Coordinates of C-alpha atoms in Angstrom, one line a residue:
M1 CA -59.0 77.3 33.5
R2 CA -57.2 73.7 32.9
K3 CA -58.9 71.5 30.3
S4 CA -60.2 68.3 31.6
S5 CA -58.1 65.1 30.2
T6 CA -58.4 61.3 30.4
W7 CA -54.8 60.9 30.1
T8 CA -54.3 60.1 34.2
T9 CA -56.6 57.5 33.5
F10 CA -53.8 54.3 33.0
P11 CA -54.9 51.2 31.7
T12 CA -55.6 48.5 34.5
E13 CA -53.5 45.5 32.5
L14 CA -50.1 47.3 32.5
T15 CA -47.8 47.3 35.8
R16 CA -46.2 49.5 38.2
S17 CA -42.5 47.9 36.8
S18 CA -43.3 47.3 33.2
P19 CA -41.9 49.6 30.4
E20 CA -45.3 50.3 28.9
L21 CA -46.6 51.8 32.4
L22 CA -43.5 53.8 32.0
L23 CA -44.1 55.0 28.5
H24 CA -47.5 55.4 29.5
Q25 CA -46.6 58.2 31.7
H26 CA -44.1 60.0 29.7
R27 CA -46.6 60.2 26.9
H28 CA -49.7 61.7 29.6
T29 CA -46.8 64.5 30.8
A30 CA -46.3 65.2 27.0
S31 CA -49.9 65.6 26.1
G32 CA -50.3 67.9 29.1
L33 CA -47.3 70.1 28.4
L34 CA -48.8 70.5 24.7
F35 CA -52.8 71.3 25.3
G36 CA -52.5 72.9 29.0
D37 CA -51.3 76.0 30.1
F38 CA -47.8 75.6 31.7
G39 CA -45.6 79.1 30.8
G40 CA -42.7 79.3 28.5
S41 CA -40.9 76.4 30.2
N42 CA -43.3 73.7 28.0
G43 CA -40.9 73.1 25.2
R44 CA -38.1 72.3 27.2
R45 CA -40.1 69.9 29.3
V46 CA -41.8 68.6 26.1
V47 CA -38.4 67.7 24.9
Q48 CA -37.0 66.4 27.9
S49 CA -40.5 63.6 28.6
V50 CA -40.0 62.6 24.8
G51 CA -36.1 61.7 24.9
K52 CA -37.2 59.5 28.4
A53 CA -39.7 58.1 26.3
T54 CA -37.6 57.1 23.5
K55 CA -34.8 55.6 26.0
M56 CA -37.5 53.4 28.0
I57 CA -38.5 52.1 24.4
R58 CA -35.0 51.1 23.5
S59 CA -34.4 49.6 26.9
A60 CA -37.5 47.1 26.7
S61 CA -36.3 46.0 23.1
Y62 CA -33.0 45.7 24.2
A63 CA -34.6 43.3 27.1
R64 CA -36.7 41.7 24.9
L65 CA -33.7 40.4 22.4
R66 CA -31.8 39.3 25.7
A67 CA -34.7 37.3 26.6
V68 CA -35.2 35.7 23.2
R69 CA -31.4 35.0 22.8
Q70 CA -31.5 33.2 25.8
A71 CA -34.3 30.9 25.1
R72 CA -32.9 30.0 22.0
L73 CA -29.6 29.1 23.4
H74 CA -31.8 26.8 25.8
S75 CA -33.8 25.4 23.0
R76 CA -30.0 24.7 21.0
E77 CA -28.7 23.3 24.5
A78 CA -31.5 20.8 24.8
L79 CA -31.5 19.4 21.1
L80 CA -27.8 18.7 21.5
W81 CA -28.2 16.5 24.5
C82 CA -31.0 15.1 22.4
L83 CA -28.5 14.5 19.7
L84 CA -25.7 13.2 22.2
F85 CA -28.3 10.9 23.8
F86 CA -29.9 9.0 20.4
M87 CA -26.2 8.9 19.4
W88 CA -25.0 6.9 22.8
A89 CA -28.5 5.0 22.3
S90 CA -27.3 4.2 18.5
M91 CA -24.1 2.5 19.7
M92 CA -25.3 0.6 22.3
R93 CA -25.2 -3.3 21.0
S94 CA -27.5 -6.3 22.8
D95 CA -24.3 -7.4 24.3
G96 CA -23.5 -4.3 26.2
S97 CA -20.7 -3.4 23.8
I98 CA -20.6 -0.1 21.9
G99 CA -20.4 -0.2 18.3
A100 CA -19.7 2.1 15.7
P101 CA -21.8 5.6 16.4
F102 CA -24.7 6.8 14.9
G103 CA -24.8 4.3 11.7
I104 CA -27.5 6.3 10.0
I105 CA -25.5 10.3 10.4
T106 CA -22.5 8.1 8.9
S107 CA -23.6 6.0 5.9
V108 CA -25.3 9.9 5.2
L109 CA -22.2 11.7 5.2
E110 CA -19.7 9.0 3.7
G111 CA -22.4 9.1 0.8
K112 CA -21.3 12.5 -0.3
R113 CA -18.2 12.4 -2.4
A114 CA -16.0 14.9 -4.0
P115 CA -15.9 15.6 -7.6
G116 CA -14.4 12.4 -9.2
E117 CA -13.9 10.4 -6.1
P118 CA -14.3 6.3 -6.4
P119 CA -17.2 4.5 -4.3
H120 CA -16.3 4.1 -0.7
R121 CA -14.5 0.4 0.0
H122 CA -14.3 -1.5 2.9
A123 CA -12.1 -4.2 2.5
Y124 CA -11.9 -7.9 4.1
L125 CA -9.1 -7.9 6.5
P126 CA -8.7 -11.2 8.0
E127 CA -6.4 -12.0 10.8
A128 CA -3.0 -13.6 9.6
E129 CA -2.7 -17.4 10.0
V130 CA 0.1 -19.5 9.9
Y131 CA 0.2 -23.8 9.4
R132 CA 2.2 -25.3 11.7
H133 CA 4.1 -26.9 8.9
S134 CA 4.7 -26.2 5.4
Q135 CA 3.4 -27.9 2.3
D136 CA 6.9 -28.3 1.0
E137 CA 7.9 -31.8 3.0
C138 CA 11.8 -31.5 2.3
G139 CA 12.0 -28.1 3.3
D140 CA 9.7 -28.2 6.5
V141 CA 11.8 -31.0 7.8
L142 CA 15.0 -29.1 6.7
G143 CA 13.5 -25.7 7.7
I144 CA 14.9 -24.3 4.2
P145 CA 13.8 -20.8 4.1
R146 CA 11.8 -19.9 1.3
V147 CA 11.2 -16.7 -1.1
A148 CA 7.4 -16.1 -1.8
L149 CA 6.9 -14.9 -5.4
L150 CA 3.7 -12.8 -5.5
F151 CA 2.3 -12.4 -9.2
L152 CA -0.1 -9.7 -9.4
T153 CA -1.7 -10.1 -12.6
T154 CA -4.4 -9.0 -14.8
G155 CA -5.1 -12.8 -15.6
D156 CA -2.8 -14.6 -17.8
L157 CA 1.0 -15.0 -16.6
Y158 CA 3.1 -14.7 -20.4
H159 CA 6.3 -15.9 -19.1
E160 CA 5.2 -19.2 -18.0
S161 CA 7.9 -21.4 -20.4
S162 CA 10.8 -19.5 -19.3
W163 CA 9.6 -19.5 -15.5
R164 CA 10.1 -23.7 -15.9
L165 CA 13.1 -23.0 -17.5
W166 CA 14.4 -21.2 -14.2
L167 CA 12.7 -22.9 -11.8
R168 CA 14.5 -26.3 -13.2
S169 CA 17.5 -24.6 -12.9
A170 CA 17.1 -24.8 -9.0
E171 CA 15.8 -28.5 -8.5
G172 CA 16.8 -30.5 -5.8
L173 CA 19.2 -28.1 -4.7
I174 CA 19.7 -27.1 -1.1
P175 CA 21.4 -24.2 0.2
S176 CA 25.0 -24.4 1.9
Q177 CA 23.7 -22.6 5.1
V178 CA 21.0 -25.3 5.7
V179 CA 23.4 -28.0 5.3
A180 CA 26.0 -27.2 7.7
Q181 CA 23.0 -25.9 10.1
R182 CA 20.6 -29.1 9.6
V183 CA 22.1 -31.6 8.3
C184 CA 26.1 -31.7 9.3
N185 CA 24.8 -31.0 13.0
S186 CA 21.8 -33.9 13.0
T187 CA 22.3 -36.8 15.6
S188 CA 21.0 -39.0 13.2
G189 CA 24.2 -38.5 11.2
V190 CA 24.9 -36.9 7.5
V191 CA 21.4 -37.9 6.1
V192 CA 18.7 -35.9 3.8
P193 CA 14.9 -36.4 4.2
A194 CA 13.8 -39.3 1.8
S195 CA 11.4 -36.5 0.4
C196 CA 14.4 -34.3 -0.7
L197 CA 15.1 -37.0 -2.8
L198 CA 11.8 -37.6 -4.5
K199 CA 10.8 -36.4 -7.8
S200 CA 7.6 -35.1 -9.3
N201 CA 6.2 -35.7 -12.9
G202 CA 3.5 -33.7 -12.5
Y203 CA 2.5 -30.5 -14.5
D204 CA 4.5 -28.7 -12.4
A205 CA 7.4 -30.6 -11.7
E206 CA 9.5 -28.1 -11.9
Y207 CA 7.8 -26.4 -9.0
K208 CA 7.9 -29.5 -6.8
N209 CA 11.0 -30.4 -7.6
Q210 CA 12.7 -27.1 -6.1
H211 CA 12.5 -26.4 -2.5
L212 CA 13.8 -22.4 -2.5
F213 CA 10.6 -20.8 -4.2
S214 CA 6.9 -20.6 -3.5
I215 CA 4.4 -19.7 -6.1
Y216 CA 1.1 -17.1 -5.5
V217 CA -0.9 -15.4 -8.1
H218 CA -3.6 -12.9 -7.4
A219 CA -5.9 -12.5 -10.6
P220 CA -9.3 -10.3 -10.9
P221 CA -12.6 -12.4 -10.0
S222 CA -13.7 -12.5 -13.1
F223 CA -10.7 -15.0 -14.5
E224 CA -11.7 -18.2 -15.0
G225 CA -8.4 -19.9 -14.1
Y226 CA -5.5 -21.6 -15.9
D227 CA -5.5 -24.8 -17.4
P228 CA -4.8 -27.5 -15.7
A229 CA -1.4 -28.3 -17.1
S230 CA -0.1 -24.9 -16.4
L231 CA 2.6 -24.0 -13.9
W232 CA 0.2 -21.9 -12.6
H233 CA -2.5 -23.9 -11.5
G234 CA -3.7 -24.5 -8.0
K235 CA -1.7 -21.4 -7.5
I236 CA -4.2 -18.6 -7.3
V237 CA -5.0 -16.8 -4.2
D238 CA -8.7 -17.6 -2.5
Y239 CA -9.5 -13.7 -1.9
R240 CA -9.2 -11.9 -5.2
V241 CA -10.5 -7.8 -5.7
A242 CA -10.9 -6.2 -9.3
T243 CA -8.0 -3.9 -9.2
E244 CA -7.5 -0.7 -11.6
W245 CA -4.3 1.3 -12.0
G246 CA -3.5 3.7 -9.4
A247 CA -6.6 2.0 -7.3
H248 CA -6.3 1.3 -3.6
T249 CA -7.8 -2.0 -5.2
L250 CA -3.7 -2.9 -5.8
V251 CA -2.9 -2.3 -2.2
E252 CA -5.9 -4.5 -1.7
A253 CA -4.7 -7.4 -3.7
T254 CA -1.2 -7.1 -2.6
R255 CA -2.3 -7.4 1.4
H256 CA -4.6 -10.9 -0.5
L257 CA -1.1 -12.5 -1.7
L258 CA 0.8 -11.6 1.6
W259 CA -2.0 -13.1 3.4
E260 CA -1.9 -16.3 1.8
A261 CA 2.0 -16.6 1.6
F262 CA 2.5 -15.8 4.9
K263 CA 0.7 -19.0 6.1
D264 CA 3.7 -21.2 5.0
P265 CA 6.0 -20.9 7.9
L266 CA 8.8 -21.3 5.9
N267 CA 8.4 -18.1 3.6
T268 CA 10.3 -15.2 4.6
R269 CA 11.2 -12.9 2.0
F270 CA 8.0 -11.9 -0.1
L271 CA 8.7 -10.6 -3.7
L272 CA 6.1 -8.6 -5.7
L273 CA 6.3 -9.4 -9.4
S274 CA 3.5 -8.7 -12.4
E275 CA 2.6 -11.2 -15.2
S276 CA 5.2 -8.7 -17.0
D277 CA 8.6 -9.1 -15.0
I278 CA 11.1 -11.4 -15.5
P279 CA 14.1 -11.8 -13.7
I280 CA 17.4 -10.7 -14.5
Y281 CA 19.7 -13.2 -12.3
D282 CA 19.7 -17.0 -12.0
P283 CA 17.6 -18.9 -9.2
L284 CA 20.6 -19.2 -6.7
T285 CA 21.8 -15.7 -6.9
M286 CA 18.2 -14.1 -6.6
Y287 CA 17.8 -16.6 -3.5
Q288 CA 21.0 -15.9 -1.6
Q289 CA 20.4 -12.3 -2.6
L290 CA 17.1 -11.8 -1.1
Q291 CA 17.6 -13.8 1.9
A292 CA 20.8 -11.9 3.0
E293 CA 19.0 -9.1 2.8
N294 CA 17.6 -8.1 5.9
S295 CA 15.7 -4.7 5.2
S296 CA 12.6 -4.5 2.9
R297 CA 13.2 -3.0 -0.3
L298 CA 11.0 -0.1 0.9
D299 CA 12.1 3.5 0.2
T300 CA 11.3 4.7 4.4
C301 CA 13.6 7.9 4.3
V302 CA 12.4 11.4 3.9
H303 CA 13.4 13.5 0.9
E304 CA 11.9 15.7 -1.5
S305 CA 10.9 12.8 -4.2
T306 CA 7.5 11.8 -1.9
S307 CA 5.1 13.7 -2.8
P308 CA 4.1 16.0 -0.2
W309 CA 0.8 17.2 -1.8
R310 CA -0.9 13.6 -2.1
W311 CA -1.4 13.7 1.7
H312 CA -4.7 14.5 3.2
P313 CA -5.4 16.1 6.7
R314 CA -8.3 13.7 7.1
M315 CA -5.7 11.0 7.0
E316 CA -4.1 11.7 10.5
T317 CA -4.9 9.3 13.4
K318 CA -3.3 8.4 16.4
R319 CA -0.3 6.8 14.9
L320 CA -0.6 8.0 11.1
K321 CA 1.2 11.8 10.7
F322 CA 2.1 13.8 8.2
H323 CA 5.6 13.4 8.9
H324 CA 5.2 9.9 8.2
W325 CA 4.5 10.1 4.3
R326 CA 6.7 8.1 2.3
K327 CA 6.6 7.3 -0.8
S328 CA 8.3 4.1 -2.8
P329 CA 8.3 2.0 -5.9
Q330 CA 5.5 -0.8 -5.8
W331 CA 7.4 -3.3 -6.6
M332 CA 9.1 -4.2 -3.9
T333 CA 10.5 -6.9 -1.3
L334 CA 9.5 -7.4 2.4
T335 CA 10.9 -9.3 5.2
R336 CA 8.3 -11.4 7.2
Q337 CA 8.5 -9.3 10.2
H338 CA 7.0 -6.4 7.7
V339 CA 4.6 -8.5 6.2
E340 CA 3.0 -9.6 10.0
L341 CA 3.0 -5.5 10.7
A342 CA 1.1 -4.8 7.4
L343 CA -1.6 -7.8 7.8
S344 CA -2.1 -6.6 11.6
D345 CA -2.8 -2.9 10.2
K346 CA -6.4 -1.6 10.2
E347 CA -5.7 2.0 11.5
V348 CA -3.0 2.9 8.3
Y349 CA -5.1 0.8 6.1
R350 CA -8.3 2.4 6.4
M351 CA -7.5 5.7 6.2
F352 CA -5.4 5.3 2.4
E353 CA -8.7 3.3 1.9
R354 CA -11.0 6.3 2.2
H355 CA -8.8 9.2 1.3
C356 CA -6.0 8.2 -0.8
W357 CA -7.2 8.1 -4.3
S358 CA -7.3 9.4 -7.9
A359 CA -9.4 11.0 -10.2
W360 CA -8.7 13.2 -13.7
D361 CA -10.7 16.1 -14.9
D362 CA -11.3 15.8 -18.1
E363 CA -13.4 18.9 -18.7
H364 CA -10.2 21.1 -17.2
S365 CA -7.0 18.9 -18.0
R366 CA -6.2 18.6 -14.1
W367 CA -6.1 16.1 -11.5
H368 CA -9.3 15.9 -8.9
R369 CA -7.0 14.5 -6.9
D370 CA -3.8 12.3 -7.7
C371 CA -2.6 9.5 -4.4
F372 CA -1.7 6.5 -5.3
S373 CA -2.0 3.9 -2.7
D374 CA 0.6 1.4 -4.2
E375 CA 3.8 3.8 -4.2
H376 CA 3.0 5.1 -0.3
Y377 CA 0.8 2.7 1.9
F378 CA 3.9 0.0 2.6
A379 CA 6.9 2.8 3.3
T380 CA 4.4 4.8 5.3
L381 CA 3.2 2.3 7.4
L382 CA 6.8 1.1 8.1
A383 CA 7.5 4.9 8.9
S384 CA 4.7 5.3 11.6
H385 CA 5.5 2.0 13.3
D386 CA 9.3 4.0 13.8
K387 CA 11.1 1.4 11.3
D388 CA 12.3 4.1 8.9
S389 CA 15.6 2.1 9.7
E390 CA 14.5 -1.2 7.9
G391 CA 14.1 -0.2 4.8
I392 CA 16.5 1.2 2.3
C393 CA 16.9 4.9 1.6
E394 CA 16.5 5.6 -2.3
S395 CA 15.9 1.9 -2.8
R396 CA 14.2 2.3 -5.8
G397 CA 12.3 -1.0 -5.5
V398 CA 13.2 -4.6 -7.0
S399 CA 12.5 -4.5 -10.8
F400 CA 13.9 -2.7 -13.6
T401 CA 12.1 0.3 -15.5
S402 CA 12.5 2.7 -18.3
W403 CA 11.0 5.8 -17.9
E404 CA 12.1 7.0 -21.2
A405 CA 8.7 8.3 -22.5
K406 CA 7.6 10.5 -19.3
S407 CA 4.4 8.8 -19.4
A408 CA 2.6 7.5 -16.1
H409 CA 3.3 3.7 -17.5
P410 CA 6.9 2.6 -18.4
K411 CA 8.3 1.5 -21.2
A412 CA 7.1 -1.8 -22.7
Y413 CA 9.4 -3.9 -24.9
S414 CA 9.1 -5.2 -28.1
G415 CA 10.8 -8.4 -29.0
N416 CA 13.4 -6.8 -31.1
E417 CA 14.2 -4.9 -28.3
I418 CA 15.1 -7.6 -25.9
S419 CA 18.6 -8.8 -26.2
P420 CA 21.6 -9.8 -23.9
D421 CA 22.7 -6.2 -23.4
L422 CA 18.8 -4.8 -22.1
I423 CA 19.7 -7.4 -19.4
Y424 CA 23.6 -5.7 -18.5
Q425 CA 21.8 -2.6 -18.8
A426 CA 19.2 -3.6 -16.3
R427 CA 22.1 -5.0 -13.7
A428 CA 24.4 -2.2 -14.3
A429 CA 21.7 1.0 -13.6
S430 CA 23.8 3.1 -11.2
K431 CA 22.0 5.6 -10.5
S432 CA 19.6 6.3 -7.5
I433 CA 15.5 8.1 -8.2
N434 CA 17.6 11.5 -7.0
G435 CA 20.2 11.0 -9.7
R436 CA 23.0 9.8 -7.3
P437 CA 25.5 7.1 -7.6
F438 CA 25.0 4.0 -6.1
P439 CA 27.7 0.8 -6.0
E440 CA 28.9 -1.4 -8.7
C441 CA 26.9 -4.1 -9.0
N442 CA 29.0 -7.0 -9.7
W443 CA 27.2 -9.8 -10.5
H444 CA 29.9 -11.8 -12.2
E445 CA 31.3 -12.1 -8.4
A446 CA 28.0 -12.6 -7.2
Q447 CA 26.7 -15.6 -9.5
E448 CA 30.0 -17.3 -9.0
T449 CA 29.3 -17.2 -5.3
A450 CA 25.7 -18.3 -5.4
R451 CA 26.5 -21.2 -7.2
S452 CA 29.1 -22.6 -4.7
L453 CA 26.6 -22.1 -2.3
F454 CA 24.5 -25.3 -3.0
H455 CA 24.5 -28.8 -3.2
P456 CA 22.5 -31.6 -4.8
A457 CA 20.3 -33.2 -2.2
A458 CA 21.6 -36.7 -3.4
E459 CA 25.0 -35.8 -3.2
V460 CA 24.4 -34.4 0.7
S461 CA 23.5 -37.7 2.5
G462 CA 26.4 -39.7 3.9
N463 CA 28.8 -36.8 2.7
E464 CA 30.9 -36.2 5.9
A465 CA 33.5 -34.5 3.8
L466 CA 31.5 -31.7 2.9
C467 CA 30.3 -31.4 6.2
E468 CA 34.3 -30.7 7.2
S469 CA 34.8 -28.8 4.5
F470 CA 32.8 -26.0 6.5
G471 CA 35.3 -25.9 8.9
I472 CA 34.4 -23.9 12.5
K473 CA 32.6 -21.5 10.5
E474 CA 29.2 -22.5 8.8
P475 CA 28.6 -20.5 5.9
I476 CA 25.7 -17.8 6.5
F477 CA 23.8 -15.6 3.8
E478 CA 25.8 -13.0 3.0
A479 CA 24.9 -10.3 0.1
Q480 CA 27.0 -10.3 -3.0
L481 CA 25.4 -7.3 -4.5
P482 CA 24.5 -4.0 -3.1
D483 CA 20.7 -4.1 -2.0
T484 CA 20.6 -1.3 -4.6
C485 CA 20.8 -3.4 -7.5
F486 CA 17.6 -4.6 -9.5
L487 CA 16.9 -8.5 -9.5
T488 CA 13.9 -8.4 -11.7
A489 CA 12.7 -6.2 -14.7
R490 CA 9.6 -4.9 -16.9
K491 CA 7.4 -4.6 -18.8
F492 CA 7.4 -7.7 -21.3
G493 CA 4.5 -8.2 -23.0
K494 CA 2.6 -11.0 -24.5
D495 CA 4.1 -10.3 -27.9
S496 CA 7.5 -10.8 -26.3
V497 CA 7.2 -14.2 -25.3
F498 CA 9.3 -16.0 -27.9
A499 CA 12.0 -13.7 -27.4
V500 CA 12.7 -13.5 -23.7
R501 CA 12.6 -17.4 -24.2
K502 CA 15.7 -17.3 -26.4
L503 CA 17.2 -14.4 -23.9
F504 CA 16.8 -17.3 -21.3
L505 CA 18.5 -19.7 -23.8
H506 CA 21.7 -17.7 -23.6
C507 CA 23.7 -19.9 -22.4
D508 CA 27.0 -17.6 -22.0
E509 CA 28.7 -17.5 -18.3
D510 CA 28.0 -13.7 -18.9
I511 CA 24.4 -13.8 -18.8
S512 CA 23.1 -17.1 -17.5
L513 CA 19.7 -16.2 -15.9
I514 CA 19.7 -20.6 -16.0
S515 CA 21.9 -23.1 -15.2
R516 CA 23.8 -24.0 -18.3
D517 CA 22.9 -27.7 -17.7
V518 CA 18.9 -27.0 -18.5
C519 CA 20.1 -24.2 -21.1
L520 CA 22.0 -26.8 -23.0
K521 CA 19.5 -29.4 -22.6
E522 CA 16.7 -27.1 -23.9
G523 CA 18.7 -25.9 -26.8
G524 CA 20.5 -23.0 -25.9
T525 CA 23.2 -21.8 -27.5
I526 CA 27.0 -20.6 -25.9
C527 CA 26.9 -17.7 -28.4
N528 CA 30.5 -16.6 -27.4
S529 CA 32.0 -20.1 -28.6
L530 CA 33.4 -21.0 -32.0
L531 CA 30.4 -23.6 -32.4
G532 CA 27.5 -20.8 -31.5
K533 CA 28.8 -18.4 -33.6
I534 CA 29.5 -21.0 -36.5
K535 CA 25.5 -21.8 -35.3
T536 CA 24.5 -17.7 -35.9
I537 CA 26.0 -17.9 -39.5
F538 CA 23.2 -20.6 -40.7
Y539 CA 20.5 -19.4 -37.9
K540 CA 20.3 -15.8 -37.4
D541 CA 17.8 -16.6 -34.3
A542 CA 20.2 -18.9 -32.3
C543 CA 21.7 -15.6 -30.4

């Protein structure tokens, strides 16, 4: 007789389609087989029923898992839409325009810096401005193009007395190119403006009495300024920043110098100098050479020495790519067109400002990162605008430096190392940064040619014979030196002031850092003359 069982009574909360109901049915069958009287086939039926129950359990688990995953996916999607809406709302300004995305998140992300990474800066980049007229009245009337001397300094400018002698050697002189174009072709006759004949007797008379060069100085914000009697007084630019070796602030300070100098419409060439730089040519040779060069002294070509490891992938933008990466010496010259490009740039500048930095890890004796904007930014900027051909391949910049010590800083010359031979060495440096020879720098011929291309303003007025001497072909600016020849040298520190001035007072023709007239008036010596040789017998420091 079959035993009574309650297994046939199903719970009312279970439905036919639910996995729980099917499982309950198989449990009922298995129990009946175990406790009932069904003959020899009971064992096999038990196994089959248990197998079916197990499969149903697995199917139910998988179904629940898929449902949970689907719910999570929908939740994430909803969260993403909320986040996007929040970002869009944060970008909307009151005037309907769109601003920077999600300022809160951006500031949080920017707050996370890599080991050794300096605090993030966001420099002030004013738009370029140009005055209607130059402050030099004589130059403005005649349209005399000028070379802007940009001094990027730590404050003190050591060699003021030598720079005064140098500028005095250009006093009252007008280039032949300007005389031919603006004076000889004038409808009012061969007349020089009265402003070109006036002479200043002020503290900076050497500067105001010449019309070839302009001066701009960048000093740290903590620097209080120069003495009112100094040549540099009144030459400090408005915008200044505290600079550090290897930091992007060097580019920022250079940009402030360029911004100030660009205001003068007569500034057509821009020469970057430091407080320890001195010229290795007289002002007339320097002027003619730079005005004749149509390229900036930047290495805008691709070669092995561009330090590609300094590039960071995050620097890439729509305009800036890895193949634009270039390397060039910090001390450079720029044309006015390239200065205008630099002042209009924001995109490339911001990438360098954010991602090009350097920091040394003392604990592990290695670099956290070694990227130096002053060696890369300007050349890379030109390349990113497809102006590679407007630089100079393998350019060593404009300033001669000695790296004999194989350190991160060039050699600083002491007073007893400064002599005419050092100037000759700087002028004759004949190898590129890759060791390939350069054309010879024939400075004797360049200096003689340059002197013949200037005329005192007082001798130009009414001098029709001068205009006739130009003939049909007017003089033009024509380089007498290869554009790979150095024009300045460094580093000459504060302890070398006397030795540098003595170097400028060598009045021999083969060195001629200043005009002979100025040299002799200041007590200089023609060392190669008989009188000079006798003088050195009694005064060892005469030459």
